[in-house]
């Protein structure tokens, strides 16, 4: 697996693969890779002949008080994991390679309908930063398909909408969340947790599961379920950002008639912000 740092080298390598008739798969990441990322690369390898991964900690998607500087950078270990997973090419650009004129005047891509609420409410500008860097990466790699984790459910929805609205010729694949044995969704940010915080963290997933079970058993008191589990998460020792039951496609507040639902939550343990979600498909008669 080659690692390239410039757009010129990236384009040359992808052009060679394409000239050989290969289908190009792409997995964008911010590095500090775990089994969840490996699953994305594995999926890309199943669906494509030449897989490109990127590692870029994108300053545009971090707020002023967020963890841009402390975000773990572990390139050597990441390269090994990508190689083992079957990745063919790693693109690991510098900030100046991605934003040669700086970030202030950078053209932005915004998906307003899906970006303001949930994570967007407490992280203003975050999804604009994500959509901008992902569209730049798509233009650099020009993949046939790209794989994203369903753990970042709202991000996946934003990217799907961007691809649809801008007619980008790339297929977006969402890969299920990989979890620890106790249910905690794998995330690079889990590494920030102390032993005590790590023991509390699965409370989010427990609440998502409990709500999903209640819904599947016919409970349609969405407000009651949200109220009960917001309290449970707070009682576990976390600072809740949000817990919401939304329509799975539009992310609008769910109604009692909706059958395709997603339960989404974000909460802080100390300064660490954790997110998780669970899709629920109800039979209309339930
Ligand atoms: O999910 C991530 O790691 C990032 O938001 C992404 C998609 C690589 C864009 O920087």
mmCIF file of C-alpha atoms and ligand atoms in Angstrom:
data_model
loop_
_atom_site.group_PDB
_atom_site.id
_atom_site.type_symbol
_atom_site.label_atom_id
_atom_site.label_comp_id
_atom_site.label_asym_id
_atom_site.label_seq_id
_atom_site.Cartn_x
_atom_site.Cartn_y
_atom_site.Cartn_z
ATOM 1 C CA UNK A 1 0.000 0.000 0.000
ATOM 2 C CA UNK A 2 1.407 3.356 -1.052
ATOM 3 C CA UNK A 3 0.929 6.528 0.976
ATOM 4 C CA UNK A 4 0.726 9.764 -0.997
ATOM 5 C CA UNK A 5 0.479 13.278 0.349
ATOM 6 C CA UNK A 6 -0.324 15.381 -2.705
ATOM 7 C CA UNK A 7 -3.379 15.615 -4.949
ATOM 8 C CA UNK A 8 -1.089 15.210 -7.972
ATOM 9 C CA UNK A 9 0.263 11.852 -6.732
ATOM 10 C CA UNK A 10 -3.219 10.735 -5.693
ATOM 11 C CA UNK A 11 -4.698 11.498 -9.117
ATOM 12 C CA UNK A 12 -1.817 9.735 -10.915
ATOM 13 C CA UNK A 13 -2.242 6.565 -8.809
ATOM 14 C CA UNK A 14 -6.027 6.501 -9.218
ATOM 15 C CA UNK A 15 -5.687 7.150 -12.987
ATOM 16 C CA UNK A 16 -3.381 4.117 -13.291
ATOM 17 C CA UNK A 17 -5.934 1.918 -11.488
ATOM 18 C CA UNK A 18 -8.751 3.247 -13.630
ATOM 19 C CA UNK A 19 -6.753 2.659 -16.822
ATOM 20 C CA UNK A 20 -6.564 -1.000 -15.722
ATOM 21 C CA UNK A 21 -10.360 -1.029 -15.655
ATOM 22 C CA UNK A 22 -10.608 -1.040 -11.874
ATOM 23 C CA UNK A 23 -13.615 0.154 -9.907
ATOM 24 C CA UNK A 24 -12.497 2.721 -7.301
ATOM 25 C CA UNK A 25 -13.726 2.557 -3.691
ATOM 26 C CA UNK A 26 -13.053 5.302 -1.152
ATOM 27 C CA UNK A 27 -13.064 5.464 2.658
ATOM 28 C CA UNK A 28 -12.503 8.966 4.077
ATOM 29 C CA UNK A 29 -11.316 9.046 7.710
ATOM 30 C CA UNK A 30 -9.653 11.309 10.227
ATOM 31 C CA UNK A 31 -7.274 8.515 11.293
ATOM 32 C CA UNK A 32 -6.762 6.920 14.709
ATOM 33 C CA UNK A 33 -8.342 3.891 13.119
ATOM 34 C CA UNK A 34 -10.266 1.208 15.016
ATOM 35 C CA UNK A 35 -12.258 -1.890 14.019
ATOM 36 C CA UNK A 36 -15.133 0.327 12.841
ATOM 37 C CA UNK A 37 -12.874 1.921 10.217
ATOM 38 C CA UNK A 38 -11.458 -1.483 9.276
ATOM 39 C CA UNK A 39 -15.040 -2.650 8.584
ATOM 40 C CA UNK A 40 -15.480 0.308 6.201
ATOM 41 C CA UNK A 41 -12.313 -0.625 4.301
ATOM 42 C CA UNK A 42 -13.347 -4.297 4.224
ATOM 43 C CA UNK A 43 -16.720 -3.302 2.744
ATOM 44 C CA UNK A 44 -14.990 -1.089 0.155
ATOM 45 C CA UNK A 45 -12.689 -4.013 -0.783
ATOM 46 C CA UNK A 46 -15.741 -6.245 -1.320
ATOM 47 C CA UNK A 47 -17.383 -3.704 -3.617
ATOM 48 C CA UNK A 48 -14.400 -2.224 -5.483
ATOM 49 C CA UNK A 49 -11.135 -3.361 -7.089
ATOM 50 C CA UNK A 50 -8.922 -0.499 -5.902
ATOM 51 C CA UNK A 51 -9.529 1.040 -2.485
ATOM 52 C CA UNK A 52 -8.324 4.478 -1.469
ATOM 53 C CA UNK A 53 -8.490 5.625 2.159
ATOM 54 C CA UNK A 54 -7.803 9.151 3.318
ATOM 55 C CA UNK A 55 -6.575 10.368 6.682
ATOM 56 C CA UNK A 56 -7.120 14.065 7.216
ATOM 57 C CA UNK A 57 -8.061 15.808 10.447
ATOM 58 C CA UNK A 58 -10.191 18.477 8.848
ATOM 59 C CA UNK A 59 -9.939 21.831 10.659
ATOM 60 C CA UNK A 60 -13.081 23.088 8.898
ATOM 61 C CA UNK A 61 -15.352 20.728 10.841
ATOM 62 C CA UNK A 62 -14.034 21.538 14.337
ATOM 63 C CA UNK A 63 -15.490 24.359 16.425
ATOM 64 C CA UNK A 64 -13.279 26.853 18.262
ATOM 65 C CA UNK A 65 -13.531 25.010 21.593
ATOM 66 C CA UNK A 66 -13.269 21.505 20.182
ATOM 67 C CA UNK A 67 -10.469 18.937 20.098
ATOM 68 C CA UNK A 68 -8.733 19.760 16.769
ATOM 69 C CA UNK A 69 -5.286 20.093 18.372
ATOM 70 C CA UNK A 70 -5.602 17.082 20.664
ATOM 71 C CA UNK A 71 -7.302 14.809 18.102
ATOM 72 C CA UNK A 72 -5.112 11.652 18.063
ATOM 73 C CA UNK A 73 -2.732 11.423 15.099
ATOM 74 C CA UNK A 74 -1.420 7.860 14.747
ATOM 75 C CA UNK A 75 -0.276 7.560 11.121
ATOM 76 C CA UNK A 76 2.144 4.606 11.445
ATOM 77 C CA UNK A 77 -0.374 2.403 13.302
ATOM 78 C CA UNK A 78 -3.128 3.472 10.888
ATOM 79 C CA UNK A 79 -1.011 2.519 7.867
ATOM 80 C CA UNK A 80 -0.580 -0.999 9.263
ATOM 81 C CA UNK A 81 -4.305 -1.417 9.853
ATOM 82 C CA UNK A 82 -5.149 -0.183 6.356
ATOM 83 C CA UNK A 83 -2.588 -2.505 4.797
ATOM 84 C CA UNK A 84 -3.984 -5.486 6.738
ATOM 85 C CA UNK A 85 -7.537 -4.551 5.699
ATOM 86 C CA UNK A 86 -6.567 -4.639 2.006
ATOM 87 C CA UNK A 87 -6.432 -0.902 1.260
ATOM 88 C CA UNK A 88 -4.464 -0.099 -1.910
ATOM 89 C CA UNK A 89 -3.653 3.569 -1.451
ATOM 90 C CA UNK A 90 -3.598 6.008 1.451
ATOM 91 C CA UNK A 91 -4.019 9.725 0.842
ATOM 92 C CA UNK A 92 -2.690 11.623 3.868
ATOM 93 C CA UNK A 93 -2.525 15.293 2.854
ATOM 94 C CA UNK A 94 -1.349 18.241 4.936
ATOM 95 C CA UNK A 95 -3.721 21.090 5.781
ATOM 96 C CA UNK A 96 -1.998 23.316 3.192
ATOM 97 C CA UNK A 97 -2.412 20.635 0.504
ATOM 98 C CA UNK A 98 -6.166 20.522 1.214
ATOM 99 C CA UNK A 99 -6.618 24.260 1.770
ATOM 100 C CA UNK A 100 -3.793 26.000 -0.149
ATOM 101 C CA UNK A 101 -5.464 29.406 0.213
ATOM 102 C CA UNK A 102 -6.368 28.856 3.862
ATOM 103 C CA UNK A 103 -9.743 27.950 5.282
ATOM 104 C CA UNK A 104 -11.286 31.423 5.632
ATOM 105 C CA UNK A 105 -11.970 32.030 1.953
ATOM 106 C CA UNK A 106 -12.516 28.362 1.062
ATOM 107 C CA UNK A 107 -15.697 27.761 -0.983
ATOM 108 C CA UNK A 108 -18.162 25.938 1.247
ATOM 109 C CA UNK A 109 -20.750 23.248 0.617
ATOM 110 C CA UNK A 110 -23.783 23.416 2.844
ATOM 111 C CA UNK A 111 -26.743 21.072 3.244
ATOM 112 C CA UNK A 112 -28.987 23.389 5.268
ATOM 113 C CA UNK A 113 -32.006 21.164 5.730
ATOM 114 C CA UNK A 114 -30.153 18.431 7.610
ATOM 115 C CA UNK A 115 -27.327 20.366 9.246
ATOM 116 C CA UNK A 116 -28.943 22.703 11.771
ATOM 117 C CA UNK A 117 -30.448 20.345 14.322
ATOM 118 C CA UNK A 118 -29.175 17.486 16.523
ATOM 119 C CA UNK A 119 -25.349 17.588 16.334
ATOM 120 C CA UNK A 120 -25.570 20.695 14.139
ATOM 121 C CA UNK A 121 -27.252 22.661 16.942
ATOM 122 C CA UNK A 122 -24.366 22.225 19.372
ATOM 123 C CA UNK A 123 -21.674 22.154 16.656
ATOM 124 C CA UNK A 124 -22.523 25.102 14.365
ATOM 125 C CA UNK A 125 -20.687 24.867 11.033
ATOM 126 C CA UNK A 126 -19.662 21.252 11.647
ATOM 127 C CA UNK A 127 -21.640 19.697 8.807
ATOM 128 C CA UNK A 128 -20.649 22.472 6.417
ATOM 129 C CA UNK A 129 -17.036 21.557 7.218
ATOM 130 C CA UNK A 130 -17.775 17.869 6.641
ATOM 131 C CA UNK A 131 -19.689 18.435 3.378
ATOM 132 C CA UNK A 132 -16.957 20.748 2.085
ATOM 133 C CA UNK A 133 -14.067 18.382 2.787
ATOM 134 C CA UNK A 134 -15.953 15.306 1.563
ATOM 135 C CA UNK A 135 -16.882 17.022 -1.711
ATOM 136 C CA UNK A 136 -13.240 18.103 -2.163
ATOM 137 C CA UNK A 137 -12.061 14.550 -1.453
ATOM 138 C CA UNK A 138 -14.646 13.152 -3.892
ATOM 139 C CA UNK A 139 -13.344 15.522 -6.569
ATOM 140 C CA UNK A 140 -9.759 14.518 -5.839
ATOM 141 C CA UNK A 141 -10.329 10.731 -5.763
ATOM 142 C CA UNK A 142 -13.338 10.533 -8.123
ATOM 143 C CA UNK A 143 -14.425 7.205 -6.637
ATOM 144 C CA UNK A 144 -17.217 4.987 -7.940
ATOM 145 C CA UNK A 145 -18.329 4.331 -4.378
ATOM 146 C CA UNK A 146 -17.581 5.608 -0.889
ATOM 147 C CA UNK A 147 -18.221 3.907 2.461
ATOM 148 C CA UNK A 148 -19.224 5.778 5.642
ATOM 149 C CA UNK A 149 -20.122 4.544 9.125
ATOM 150 C CA UNK A 150 -23.766 4.553 10.212
ATOM 151 C CA UNK A 151 -22.565 5.598 13.663
ATOM 152 C CA UNK A 152 -22.406 9.160 12.294
ATOM 153 C CA UNK A 153 -26.013 8.897 11.157
ATOM 154 C CA UNK A 154 -26.613 12.598 10.591
ATOM 155 C CA UNK A 155 -23.300 12.921 8.736
ATOM 156 C CA UNK A 156 -24.302 10.038 6.460
ATOM 157 C CA UNK A 157 -27.670 11.727 5.797
ATOM 158 C CA UNK A 158 -25.933 15.032 4.993
ATOM 159 C CA UNK A 159 -23.513 13.317 2.584
ATOM 160 C CA UNK A 160 -26.298 11.396 0.837
ATOM 161 C CA UNK A 161 -28.260 14.647 0.404
ATOM 162 C CA UNK A 162 -25.172 16.455 -0.901
ATOM 163 C CA UNK A 163 -24.493 13.699 -3.452
ATOM 164 C CA UNK A 164 -28.136 13.771 -4.562
ATOM 165 C CA UNK A 165 -28.425 17.570 -4.708
ATOM 166 C CA UNK A 166 -25.114 18.099 -6.524
ATOM 167 C CA UNK A 167 -25.522 15.075 -8.838
ATOM 168 C CA UNK A 168 -22.177 13.668 -7.750
ATOM 169 C CA UNK A 169 -21.454 10.389 -9.578
ATOM 170 C CA UNK A 170 -20.600 8.340 -6.489
ATOM 171 C CA UNK A 171 -22.537 5.594 -4.720
ATOM 172 C CA UNK A 172 -22.731 6.101 -0.945
ATOM 173 C CA UNK A 173 -22.702 2.979 1.226
ATOM 174 C CA UNK A 174 -23.537 3.092 4.961
ATOM 175 C CA UNK A 175 -21.837 0.436 7.066
ATOM 176 C CA UNK A 176 -23.320 -0.715 10.427
ATOM 177 C CA UNK A 177 -21.793 0.561 13.661
ATOM 178 C CA UNK A 178 -19.162 -1.647 15.272
ATOM 179 C CA UNK A 179 -19.618 -1.932 19.050
ATOM 180 C CA UNK A 180 -17.628 -3.048 22.053
ATOM 181 C CA UNK A 181 -19.017 -6.058 23.932
ATOM 182 C CA UNK A 182 -20.907 -3.789 26.340
ATOM 183 C CA UNK A 183 -22.591 -1.988 23.436
ATOM 184 C CA UNK A 184 -20.488 1.177 23.312
ATOM 185 C CA UNK A 185 -20.118 2.332 19.706
ATOM 186 C CA UNK A 186 -16.451 2.342 18.688
ATOM 187 C CA UNK A 187 -15.122 5.868 18.236
ATOM 188 C CA UNK A 188 -11.698 7.477 18.136
ATOM 189 C CA UNK A 189 -12.928 9.737 20.939
ATOM 190 C CA UNK A 190 -13.471 6.745 23.299
ATOM 191 C CA UNK A 191 -9.723 6.911 23.878
ATOM 192 C CA UNK A 192 -10.247 10.170 25.813
ATOM 193 C CA UNK A 193 -12.371 8.389 28.473
ATOM 194 C CA UNK A 194 -11.028 7.590 31.945
ATOM 195 C CA UNK A 195 -11.677 4.086 33.333
ATOM 196 C CA UNK A 196 -14.640 5.455 35.328
ATOM 197 C CA UNK A 197 -16.082 7.299 32.326
ATOM 198 C CA UNK A 198 -15.634 4.238 30.110
ATOM 199 C CA UNK A 199 -17.781 2.259 32.565
ATOM 200 C CA UNK A 200 -20.577 4.857 32.341
ATOM 201 C CA UNK A 201 -20.468 5.322 28.538
ATOM 202 C CA UNK A 202 -22.611 2.280 27.507
ATOM 203 C CA UNK A 203 -25.615 3.979 29.204
ATOM 204 C CA UNK A 204 -26.365 5.693 25.886
ATOM 205 C CA UNK A 205 -26.640 2.425 23.987
ATOM 206 C CA UNK A 206 -28.683 0.841 26.792
ATOM 207 C CA UNK A 207 -31.253 3.629 26.477
ATOM 208 C CA UNK A 208 -31.364 3.369 22.681
ATOM 209 C CA UNK A 209 -31.949 -0.376 22.973
ATOM 210 C CA UNK A 210 -34.642 0.090 25.627
ATOM 211 C CA UNK A 211 -36.487 2.647 23.490
ATOM 212 C CA UNK A 212 -36.229 0.398 20.416
ATOM 213 C CA UNK A 213 -37.656 -2.515 22.408
ATOM 214 C CA UNK A 214 -40.522 -0.405 23.760
ATOM 215 C CA UNK A 215 -41.355 0.838 20.251
ATOM 216 C CA UNK A 216 -41.244 -2.703 18.856
ATOM 217 C CA UNK A 217 -43.636 -3.773 21.626
ATOM 218 C CA UNK A 218 -46.149 -1.173 20.496
ATOM 219 C CA UNK A 219 -45.381 1.764 22.777
ATOM 220 C CA UNK A 220 -46.069 4.935 20.731
ATOM 221 C CA UNK A 221 -45.618 7.447 23.536
ATOM 222 C CA UNK A 222 -42.568 8.976 21.880
ATOM 223 C CA UNK A 223 -42.435 11.986 24.214
ATOM 224 C CA UNK A 224 -42.730 9.759 27.278
ATOM 225 C CA UNK A 225 -39.940 7.469 26.056
ATOM 226 C CA UNK A 226 -37.649 10.394 25.300
ATOM 227 C CA UNK A 227 -38.322 12.020 28.685
ATOM 228 C CA UNK A 228 -37.696 8.791 30.591
ATOM 229 C CA UNK A 229 -34.428 8.002 28.821
ATOM 230 C CA UNK A 230 -33.092 11.561 28.831
ATOM 231 C CA UNK A 231 -33.378 11.301 32.624
ATOM 232 C CA UNK A 232 -31.742 7.865 32.686
ATOM 233 C CA UNK A 233 -28.727 9.096 30.720
ATOM 234 C CA UNK A 234 -28.350 12.120 32.996
ATOM 235 C CA UNK A 235 -28.723 9.898 36.085
ATOM 236 C CA UNK A 236 -25.931 7.662 34.772
ATOM 237 C CA UNK A 237 -23.543 10.609 35.158
ATOM 238 C CA UNK A 238 -23.510 12.029 31.627
ATOM 239 C CA UNK A 239 -24.349 15.537 30.468
ATOM 240 C CA UNK A 240 -27.008 15.055 27.808
ATOM 241 C CA UNK A 241 -26.863 17.055 24.602
ATOM 242 C CA UNK A 242 -29.897 15.441 22.977
ATOM 243 C CA UNK A 243 -31.902 12.261 22.765
ATOM 244 C CA UNK A 244 -34.439 12.271 19.953
ATOM 245 C CA UNK A 245 -36.690 9.896 18.052
ATOM 246 C CA UNK A 246 -36.715 11.046 14.426
ATOM 247 C CA UNK A 247 -37.941 9.921 11.042
ATOM 248 C CA UNK A 248 -35.116 7.769 9.656
ATOM 249 C CA UNK A 249 -34.895 9.533 6.263
ATOM 250 C CA UNK A 250 -35.847 13.162 6.887
ATOM 251 C CA UNK A 251 -34.562 13.394 10.489
ATOM 252 C CA UNK A 252 -37.721 15.384 11.271
ATOM 253 C CA UNK A 253 -39.445 14.786 14.621
ATOM 254 C CA UNK A 254 -41.147 11.399 14.389
ATOM 255 C CA UNK A 255 -44.900 11.051 14.590
ATOM 256 C CA UNK A 256 -46.809 8.124 16.057
ATOM 257 C CA UNK A 257 -47.620 7.003 12.498
ATOM 258 C CA UNK A 258 -44.002 6.824 11.296
ATOM 259 C CA UNK A 259 -42.581 3.325 10.930
ATOM 260 C CA UNK A 260 -39.018 4.068 9.800
ATOM 261 C CA UNK A 261 -37.425 5.627 12.852
ATOM 262 C CA UNK A 262 -34.003 6.428 14.185
ATOM 263 C CA UNK A 263 -33.226 7.103 17.824
ATOM 264 C CA UNK A 264 -30.267 9.446 18.137
ATOM 265 C CA UNK A 265 -28.348 10.624 21.183
ATOM 266 C CA UNK A 266 -25.323 12.727 22.059
ATOM 267 C CA UNK A 267 -23.928 13.179 25.555
ATOM 268 C CA UNK A 268 -20.775 14.384 27.243
ATOM 269 C CA UNK A 269 -18.579 12.558 29.719
ATOM 270 C CA UNK A 270 -16.254 15.279 30.975
ATOM 271 C CA UNK A 271 -15.173 17.033 27.776
ATOM 272 C CA UNK A 272 -15.706 13.976 25.593
ATOM 273 C CA UNK A 273 -18.747 14.085 23.365
ATOM 274 C CA UNK A 274 -20.176 10.674 22.464
ATOM 275 C CA UNK A 275 -22.850 10.012 19.855
ATOM 276 C CA UNK A 276 -24.842 6.933 18.975
ATOM 277 C CA UNK A 277 -28.034 5.927 17.184
ATOM 278 C CA UNK A 278 -30.276 2.974 16.480
ATOM 279 C CA UNK A 279 -32.500 2.427 13.429
ATOM 280 C CA UNK A 280 -35.939 0.947 14.106
ATOM 281 C CA UNK A 281 -38.268 -0.388 11.411
ATOM 282 C CA UNK A 282 -41.762 -0.959 12.805
ATOM 283 C CA UNK A 283 -44.432 -2.906 11.061
ATOM 284 C CA UNK A 284 -47.310 -0.444 10.343
ATOM 285 C CA UNK A 285 -49.706 -2.615 12.324
ATOM 286 C CA UNK A 286 -47.502 -2.798 15.454
HETATM 287 O O1 LIG B 1 -16.357 10.758 9.860
HETATM 288 C C1 LIG B 1 -15.238 11.287 9.753
HETATM 289 O O2 LIG B 1 -14.212 10.725 10.133
HETATM 290 C C2 LIG B 1 -15.128 12.655 9.112
HETATM 291 O O3 LIG B 1 -16.198 13.470 9.449
HETATM 292 C C3 LIG B 1 -14.916 12.608 7.592
HETATM 293 C C4 LIG B 1 -16.114 11.984 6.886
HETATM 294 C C5 LIG B 1 -13.668 11.810 7.255
HETATM 295 C C6 LIG B 1 -14.746 14.023 7.036
HETATM 296 O O4 LIG B 1 -13.655 14.665 7.600
#
